[in-house]
Amino acid sequence: MANEMSDILSRGPSVQATKAAAGTKKHDLSKWKYAELRDTINTSCDIELLAACREEFHRRLKVYHAWKSKNKKRNADAEQRAPKSVTDYAQQNPASQLSAKQQEIEMNRQQRYFRIPFIRPADQYKDPQNKKKGWWYAHFDGPWIARQMELHPDKPPILLVAGKDDMEMCELNLEETGLTRKRGAEILPRQFEEIWERCGGIQYLQNAIESKQARPTYATAMLQNLLK
């Protein structure tokens, strides 16, 4: 998957645009390999470099998903990573000039939690009355998503954590999602954590940490402190 992603990105126009603008950036990460970005995010203590690596990593995810969506089958709705209202907002409202890197530094890694209705397109036709409405939960660590949950009636919960499940998670930064502007979407941390724990999230995250698949986030730090 990483090699496929790297090959696609190396040919994408976004990479060329990034290279052209590299001279004005402190960190030129356009030529970095996926593994280099991942390892730096997992180990570096340089706040600015970390923010730049996260922004570049998620930019590549967007390019990859854009390429994949153009080449996927029409019935591949199961790959939807966030509710349609979130992705529609991102398409209709271009991101502000404040980069995700700047957002991360200015926000000081603020923790925010959200819950919005989520009905997958395939299920919508089966249940036109929306009686089986699902829920999409997201925990943002600064501008980037750290944990994600999907709860659908008659289906097991879907738990996702940054690092292990990047390909299945929302690749948009918090500003791009429009969640902060959606009335009633933001919830308290305890409301997220109660559902996360009830669905087996602690064990899931612990397993990802122990297998070195989880990317360091506020959630991994809190769990590791709890288990000491």
PDB file of C-alpha atoms in Angstrom:
ATOM      1  CA  MET A   1       0.000   0.000   0.000  1.00  0.00           C
ATOM      2  CA  ALA A   2       2.815   2.420   0.890  1.00  0.00           C
ATOM      3  CA  ASN A   3       4.639   1.714  -2.386  1.00  0.00           C
ATOM      4  CA  GLU A   4       1.437   2.130  -4.397  1.00  0.00           C
ATOM      5  CA  MET A   5       0.772   5.433  -2.658  1.00  0.00           C
ATOM      6  CA  SER A   6       4.337   6.669  -3.273  1.00  0.00           C
ATOM      7  CA  ASP A   7       4.210   5.805  -6.993  1.00  0.00           C
ATOM      8  CA  ILE A   8       0.916   7.631  -7.482  1.00  0.00           C
ATOM      9  CA  LEU A   9       2.048  10.674  -5.557  1.00  0.00           C
ATOM     10  CA  SER A  10       5.343  10.967  -7.415  1.00  0.00           C
ATOM     11  CA  ARG A  11       3.392  11.465 -10.642  1.00  0.00           C
ATOM     12  CA  GLY A  12       0.704  13.781  -9.244  1.00  0.00           C
ATOM     13  CA  PRO A  13       0.499  17.477 -10.141  1.00  0.00           C
ATOM     14  CA  SER A  14       0.282  18.344  -6.468  1.00  0.00           C
ATOM     15  CA  VAL A  15       3.807  17.079  -5.969  1.00  0.00           C
ATOM     16  CA  GLN A  16       5.062  19.375  -8.710  1.00  0.00           C
ATOM     17  CA  ALA A  17       3.282  22.309  -7.126  1.00  0.00           C
ATOM     18  CA  THR A  18       4.831  21.451  -3.795  1.00  0.00           C
ATOM     19  CA  LYS A  19       8.284  21.329  -5.345  1.00  0.00           C
ATOM     20  CA  ALA A  20       7.794  24.688  -6.995  1.00  0.00           C
ATOM     21  CA  ALA A  21       6.860  26.251  -3.659  1.00  0.00           C
ATOM     22  CA  ALA A  22       9.571  24.451  -1.726  1.00  0.00           C
ATOM     23  CA  GLY A  23      11.972  27.365  -1.909  1.00  0.00           C
ATOM     24  CA  THR A  24       9.715  29.437   0.295  1.00  0.00           C
ATOM     25  CA  LYS A  25       9.284  26.735   2.922  1.00  0.00           C
ATOM     26  CA  LYS A  26      11.563  26.052   5.840  1.00  0.00           C
ATOM     27  CA  HIS A  27      11.117  22.299   5.406  1.00  0.00           C
ATOM     28  CA  ASP A  28      11.046  20.848   1.889  1.00  0.00           C
ATOM     29  CA  LEU A  29       9.385  17.477   2.416  1.00  0.00           C
ATOM     30  CA  SER A  30       8.262  16.879  -1.151  1.00  0.00           C
ATOM     31  CA  LYS A  31      11.034  14.329  -1.782  1.00  0.00           C
ATOM     32  CA  TRP A  32      10.691  12.553   1.539  1.00  0.00           C
ATOM     33  CA  LYS A  33       9.537   8.940   1.411  1.00  0.00           C
ATOM     34  CA  TYR A  34       6.430   7.812   3.258  1.00  0.00           C
ATOM     35  CA  ALA A  35       8.574   5.896   5.784  1.00  0.00           C
ATOM     36  CA  GLU A  36      10.672   8.994   6.489  1.00  0.00           C
ATOM     37  CA  LEU A  37       7.578  11.084   7.223  1.00  0.00           C
ATOM     38  CA  ARG A  38       6.135   8.347   9.429  1.00  0.00           C
ATOM     39  CA  ASP A  39       9.346   7.836  11.398  1.00  0.00           C
ATOM     40  CA  THR A  40       9.824  11.581  11.921  1.00  0.00           C
ATOM     41  CA  ILE A  41       6.234  11.957  13.155  1.00  0.00           C
ATOM     42  CA  ASN A  42       6.805   9.040  15.534  1.00  0.00           C
ATOM     43  CA  THR A  43      10.137  10.189  16.953  1.00  0.00           C
ATOM     44  CA  SER A  44      10.890  13.890  16.405  1.00  0.00           C
ATOM     45  CA  CYS A  45      10.662  16.504  19.182  1.00  0.00           C
ATOM     46  CA  ASP A  46      10.932  19.444  16.765  1.00  0.00           C
ATOM     47  CA  ILE A  47       7.468  21.042  16.931  1.00  0.00           C
ATOM     48  CA  GLU A  48       7.731  22.879  13.595  1.00  0.00           C
ATOM     49  CA  LEU A  49       9.139  19.851  11.784  1.00  0.00           C
ATOM     50  CA  LEU A  50       6.452  17.620  13.285  1.00  0.00           C
ATOM     51  CA  ALA A  51       3.715  20.002  12.144  1.00  0.00           C
ATOM     52  CA  ALA A  52       5.233  20.191   8.649  1.00  0.00           C
ATOM     53  CA  CYS A  53       5.475  16.385   8.422  1.00  0.00           C
ATOM     54  CA  ARG A  54       1.858  15.911   9.517  1.00  0.00           C
ATOM     55  CA  GLU A  55       0.680  18.458   6.968  1.00  0.00           C
ATOM     56  CA  GLU A  56       2.691  16.818   4.159  1.00  0.00           C
ATOM     57  CA  PHE A  57       1.521  13.348   5.201  1.00  0.00           C
ATOM     58  CA  HIS A  58      -2.141  14.343   5.060  1.00  0.00           C
ATOM     59  CA  ARG A  59      -1.625  16.221   1.789  1.00  0.00           C
ATOM     60  CA  ARG A  60      -0.391  12.973   0.271  1.00  0.00           C
ATOM     61  CA  LEU A  61      -3.371  11.110   1.709  1.00  0.00           C
ATOM     62  CA  LYS A  62      -5.693  13.577  -0.027  1.00  0.00           C
ATOM     63  CA  VAL A  63      -3.890  13.102  -3.344  1.00  0.00           C
ATOM     64  CA  TYR A  64      -4.017   9.321  -2.948  1.00  0.00           C
ATOM     65  CA  HIS A  65      -7.721   9.276  -2.095  1.00  0.00           C
ATOM     66  CA  ALA A  66      -8.521  11.685  -4.940  1.00  0.00           C
ATOM     67  CA  TRP A  67      -6.733   9.354  -7.368  1.00  0.00           C
ATOM     68  CA  LYS A  68      -8.438   6.317  -5.888  1.00  0.00           C
ATOM     69  CA  SER A  69     -11.921   7.863  -6.065  1.00  0.00           C
ATOM     70  CA  LYS A  70     -11.449   8.575  -9.785  1.00  0.00           C
ATOM     71  CA  ASN A  71     -10.548   4.972 -10.449  1.00  0.00           C
ATOM     72  CA  LYS A  72     -12.881   3.152  -8.085  1.00  0.00           C
ATOM     73  CA  LYS A  73     -16.036   1.312  -9.115  1.00  0.00           C
ATOM     74  CA  ARG A  74     -19.280   3.200  -8.806  1.00  0.00           C
ATOM     75  CA  ASN A  75     -20.566   0.866  -6.129  1.00  0.00           C
ATOM     76  CA  ALA A  76     -17.545   1.300  -3.857  1.00  0.00           C
ATOM     77  CA  ASP A  77     -19.416   3.443  -1.344  1.00  0.00           C
ATOM     78  CA  ALA A  78     -18.130   1.310   1.503  1.00  0.00           C
ATOM     79  CA  GLU A  79     -14.863   3.222   1.297  1.00  0.00           C
ATOM     80  CA  GLN A  80     -16.454   6.467   2.505  1.00  0.00           C
ATOM     81  CA  ARG A  81     -14.233   7.699   5.337  1.00  0.00           C
ATOM     82  CA  ALA A  82     -16.441  10.482   6.683  1.00  0.00           C
ATOM     83  CA  PRO A  83     -20.067  11.605   6.409  1.00  0.00           C
ATOM     84  CA  LYS A  84     -21.027  13.269   3.123  1.00  0.00           C
ATOM     85  CA  SER A  85     -21.746  16.555   4.914  1.00  0.00           C
ATOM     86  CA  VAL A  86     -18.077  16.723   5.956  1.00  0.00           C
ATOM     87  CA  THR A  87     -16.610  15.974   2.535  1.00  0.00           C
ATOM     88  CA  ASP A  88     -19.125  18.264   0.813  1.00  0.00           C
ATOM     89  CA  TYR A  89     -18.151  21.140   3.095  1.00  0.00           C
ATOM     90  CA  ALA A  90     -14.466  20.654   2.274  1.00  0.00           C
ATOM     91  CA  GLN A  91     -15.185  20.743  -1.471  1.00  0.00           C
ATOM     92  CA  GLN A  92     -17.413  23.813  -1.268  1.00  0.00           C
ATOM     93  CA  ASN A  93     -15.212  25.775   1.147  1.00  0.00           C
ATOM     94  CA  PRO A  94     -11.527  25.890   0.141  1.00  0.00           C
ATOM     95  CA  ALA A  95      -9.192  25.915   3.124  1.00  0.00           C
ATOM     96  CA  SER A  96      -8.085  29.272   4.451  1.00  0.00           C
ATOM     97  CA  GLN A  97      -4.566  30.533   3.827  1.00  0.00           C
ATOM     98  CA  LEU A  98      -3.614  29.540   7.359  1.00  0.00           C
ATOM     99  CA  SER A  99      -1.861  26.213   6.789  1.00  0.00           C
ATOM    100  CA  ALA A 100      -2.517  23.160   8.918  1.00  0.00           C
ATOM    101  CA  LYS A 101       1.054  23.497  10.161  1.00  0.00           C
ATOM    102  CA  GLN A 102       0.355  27.017  11.425  1.00  0.00           C
ATOM    103  CA  GLN A 103      -2.978  25.857  12.865  1.00  0.00           C
ATOM    104  CA  GLU A 104      -1.243  23.092  14.787  1.00  0.00           C
ATOM    105  CA  ILE A 105       1.301  25.461  16.312  1.00  0.00           C
ATOM    106  CA  GLU A 106      -1.270  28.133  17.164  1.00  0.00           C
ATOM    107  CA  MET A 107      -3.837  25.672  18.543  1.00  0.00           C
ATOM    108  CA  ASN A 108      -1.206  24.133  20.816  1.00  0.00           C
ATOM    109  CA  ARG A 109      -2.646  20.702  20.009  1.00  0.00           C
ATOM    110  CA  GLN A 110      -6.117  21.469  21.376  1.00  0.00           C
ATOM    111  CA  GLN A 111      -8.271  18.354  21.855  1.00  0.00           C
ATOM    112  CA  ARG A 112     -11.770  18.476  20.348  1.00  0.00           C
ATOM    113  CA  TYR A 113     -14.446  15.826  19.957  1.00  0.00           C
ATOM    114  CA  PHE A 114     -17.383  15.547  17.550  1.00  0.00           C
ATOM    115  CA  ARG A 115     -20.401  13.372  16.800  1.00  0.00           C
ATOM    116  CA  ILE A 116     -22.625  13.666  13.719  1.00  0.00           C
ATOM    117  CA  PRO A 117     -25.135  11.367  11.975  1.00  0.00           C
ATOM    118  CA  PHE A 118     -23.673   9.000   9.415  1.00  0.00           C
ATOM    119  CA  ILE A 119     -25.678   6.972   6.938  1.00  0.00           C
ATOM    120  CA  ARG A 120     -23.641   5.200   4.300  1.00  0.00           C
ATOM    121  CA  PRO A 121     -24.980   5.656   0.744  1.00  0.00           C
ATOM    122  CA  ALA A 122     -25.566   1.921   0.338  1.00  0.00           C
ATOM    123  CA  ASP A 123     -27.662   1.833   3.523  1.00  0.00           C
ATOM    124  CA  GLN A 124     -29.627   4.947   2.614  1.00  0.00           C
ATOM    125  CA  TYR A 125     -31.403   3.182  -0.241  1.00  0.00           C
ATOM    126  CA  LYS A 126     -32.187   0.184   1.956  1.00  0.00           C
ATOM    127  CA  ASP A 127     -33.600   2.418   4.685  1.00  0.00           C
ATOM    128  CA  PRO A 128     -35.144   5.545   3.085  1.00  0.00           C
ATOM    129  CA  GLN A 129     -36.825   6.523   6.382  1.00  0.00           C
ATOM    130  CA  ASN A 130     -33.422   6.737   8.098  1.00  0.00           C
ATOM    131  CA  LYS A 131     -34.630   4.546  10.949  1.00  0.00           C
ATOM    132  CA  LYS A 132     -31.204   2.933  11.131  1.00  0.00           C
ATOM    133  CA  LYS A 133     -29.202   6.123  11.401  1.00  0.00           C
ATOM    134  CA  GLY A 134     -25.595   5.618  12.395  1.00  0.00           C
ATOM    135  CA  TRP A 135     -23.140   7.945  14.148  1.00  0.00           C
ATOM    136  CA  TRP A 136     -19.663   9.117  13.244  1.00  0.00           C
ATOM    137  CA  TYR A 137     -17.355  10.111  16.119  1.00  0.00           C
ATOM    138  CA  ALA A 138     -14.061  11.944  15.738  1.00  0.00           C
ATOM    139  CA  HIS A 139     -11.322  13.014  18.149  1.00  0.00           C
ATOM    140  CA  PHE A 140      -9.061  15.726  16.731  1.00  0.00           C
ATOM    141  CA  ASP A 141      -5.613  16.183  18.244  1.00  0.00           C
ATOM    142  CA  GLY A 142      -4.885  19.718  17.045  1.00  0.00           C
ATOM    143  CA  PRO A 143      -5.921  19.979  13.378  1.00  0.00           C
ATOM    144  CA  TRP A 144      -5.609  16.246  12.621  1.00  0.00           C
ATOM    145  CA  ILE A 145      -7.823  13.310  13.520  1.00  0.00           C
ATOM    146  CA  ALA A 146      -6.420  10.935  16.148  1.00  0.00           C
ATOM    147  CA  ARG A 147      -9.323   8.522  16.678  1.00  0.00           C
ATOM    148  CA  GLN A 148     -12.464   7.782  14.714  1.00  0.00           C
ATOM    149  CA  MET A 149     -15.523   5.630  15.393  1.00  0.00           C
ATOM    150  CA  GLU A 150     -18.509   4.531  13.365  1.00  0.00           C
ATOM    151  CA  LEU A 151     -21.600   3.103  15.049  1.00  0.00           C
ATOM    152  CA  HIS A 152     -24.260   1.578  12.810  1.00  0.00           C
ATOM    153  CA  PRO A 153     -27.351  -0.378  13.936  1.00  0.00           C
ATOM    154  CA  ASP A 154     -27.008  -4.149  13.647  1.00  0.00           C
ATOM    155  CA  LYS A 155     -23.290  -3.833  12.875  1.00  0.00           C
ATOM    156  CA  PRO A 156     -20.182  -4.091  15.058  1.00  0.00           C
ATOM    157  CA  PRO A 157     -18.532  -0.733  15.887  1.00  0.00           C
ATOM    158  CA  ILE A 158     -15.699   0.437  13.642  1.00  0.00           C
ATOM    159  CA  LEU A 159     -12.709   1.755  15.609  1.00  0.00           C
ATOM    160  CA  LEU A 160      -9.821   3.545  13.896  1.00  0.00           C
ATOM    161  CA  VAL A 161      -6.623   5.123  15.224  1.00  0.00           C
ATOM    162  CA  ALA A 162      -4.049   7.357  13.553  1.00  0.00           C
ATOM    163  CA  GLY A 163      -1.092   5.468  12.138  1.00  0.00           C
ATOM    164  CA  LYS A 164      -2.643   2.019  12.021  1.00  0.00           C
ATOM    165  CA  ASP A 165      -5.772   3.016  10.093  1.00  0.00           C
ATOM    166  CA  ASP A 166      -4.792   6.147   8.149  1.00  0.00           C
ATOM    167  CA  MET A 167      -6.185   4.842   4.861  1.00  0.00           C
ATOM    168  CA  GLU A 168      -9.664   4.379   6.345  1.00  0.00           C
ATOM    169  CA  MET A 169      -9.762   7.643   8.355  1.00  0.00           C
ATOM    170  CA  CYS A 170     -10.816  11.174   7.475  1.00  0.00           C
ATOM    171  CA  GLU A 171      -7.810  12.846   5.820  1.00  0.00           C
ATOM    172  CA  LEU A 172      -9.138  16.415   6.164  1.00  0.00           C
ATOM    173  CA  ASN A 173      -7.878  18.812   8.803  1.00  0.00           C
ATOM    174  CA  LEU A 174     -10.348  20.166  11.339  1.00  0.00           C
ATOM    175  CA  GLU A 175     -10.809  23.506   9.578  1.00  0.00           C
ATOM    176  CA  GLU A 176     -11.582  21.757   6.286  1.00  0.00           C
ATOM    177  CA  THR A 177     -14.284  19.546   7.819  1.00  0.00           C
ATOM    178  CA  GLY A 178     -16.471  22.450   8.952  1.00  0.00           C
ATOM    179  CA  LEU A 179     -17.289  20.498  12.126  1.00  0.00           C
ATOM    180  CA  THR A 180     -16.568  23.479  14.371  1.00  0.00           C
ATOM    181  CA  ARG A 181     -19.314  25.404  12.550  1.00  0.00           C
ATOM    182  CA  LYS A 182     -21.884  22.609  12.693  1.00  0.00           C
ATOM    183  CA  ARG A 183     -24.394  23.222  15.492  1.00  0.00           C
ATOM    184  CA  GLY A 184     -24.555  20.414  18.013  1.00  0.00           C
ATOM    185  CA  ALA A 185     -21.648  18.485  16.496  1.00  0.00           C
ATOM    186  CA  GLU A 186     -19.073  19.112  19.240  1.00  0.00           C
ATOM    187  CA  ILE A 187     -19.303  16.916  22.323  1.00  0.00           C
ATOM    188  CA  LEU A 188     -17.502  16.717  25.647  1.00  0.00           C
ATOM    189  CA  PRO A 189     -14.389  14.530  25.973  1.00  0.00           C
ATOM    190  CA  ARG A 190     -16.141  12.218  28.444  1.00  0.00           C
ATOM    191  CA  GLN A 191     -18.980  11.646  25.959  1.00  0.00           C
ATOM    192  CA  PHE A 192     -16.466  10.407  23.397  1.00  0.00           C
ATOM    193  CA  GLU A 193     -14.422   8.391  25.898  1.00  0.00           C
ATOM    194  CA  GLU A 194     -17.488   6.606  27.332  1.00  0.00           C
ATOM    195  CA  ILE A 195     -18.461   5.291  23.903  1.00  0.00           C
ATOM    196  CA  TRP A 196     -14.828   4.568  22.980  1.00  0.00           C
ATOM    197  CA  GLU A 197     -14.326   2.461  26.108  1.00  0.00           C
ATOM    198  CA  ARG A 198     -17.691   0.710  25.760  1.00  0.00           C
ATOM    199  CA  CYS A 199     -16.783  -0.341  22.199  1.00  0.00           C
ATOM    200  CA  GLY A 200     -13.390  -1.745  23.192  1.00  0.00           C
ATOM    201  CA  GLY A 201     -11.332   1.273  22.154  1.00  0.00           C
ATOM    202  CA  ILE A 202      -8.834   1.039  25.009  1.00  0.00           C
ATOM    203  CA  GLN A 203      -7.795  -2.495  24.069  1.00  0.00           C
ATOM    204  CA  TYR A 204      -7.770  -1.613  20.374  1.00  0.00           C
ATOM    205  CA  LEU A 205      -5.487   1.379  20.919  1.00  0.00           C
ATOM    206  CA  GLN A 206      -3.288  -0.553  23.339  1.00  0.00           C
ATOM    207  CA  ASN A 207      -2.798  -3.311  20.765  1.00  0.00           C
ATOM    208  CA  ALA A 208      -1.894  -0.719  18.117  1.00  0.00           C
ATOM    209  CA  ILE A 209       0.652   0.857  20.469  1.00  0.00           C
ATOM    210  CA  GLU A 210       2.216  -2.485  21.393  1.00  0.00           C
ATOM    211  CA  SER A 211       2.506  -3.475  17.729  1.00  0.00           C
ATOM    212  CA  LYS A 212       4.071  -0.053  17.008  1.00  0.00           C
ATOM    213  CA  GLN A 213       1.333   0.779  14.497  1.00  0.00           C
ATOM    214  CA  ALA A 214      -0.218   3.711  16.367  1.00  0.00           C
ATOM    215  CA  ARG A 215       1.130   7.183  15.649  1.00  0.00           C
ATOM    216  CA  PRO A 216       1.933   9.178  18.823  1.00  0.00           C
ATOM    217  CA  THR A 217      -1.055  11.362  19.697  1.00  0.00           C
ATOM    218  CA  TYR A 218      -2.676  12.796  22.795  1.00  0.00           C
ATOM    219  CA  ALA A 219      -4.713   9.578  23.013  1.00  0.00           C
ATOM    220  CA  THR A 220      -1.677   7.273  22.967  1.00  0.00           C
ATOM    221  CA  ALA A 221       0.111   9.419  25.561  1.00  0.00           C
ATOM    222  CA  MET A 222      -2.900   9.385  27.915  1.00  0.00           C
ATOM    223  CA  LEU A 223      -3.335   5.628  27.595  1.00  0.00           C
ATOM    224  CA  GLN A 224       0.345   4.944  28.189  1.00  0.00           C
ATOM    225  CA  ASN A 225       0.263   7.128  31.326  1.00  0.00           C
ATOM    226  CA  LEU A 226      -2.860   5.286  32.514  1.00  0.00           C
ATOM    227  CA  LEU A 227      -1.206   1.898  32.090  1.00  0.00           C
ATOM    228  CA  LYS A 228       2.012   2.793  33.912  1.00  0.00           C
TER     229      LYS A 228
END
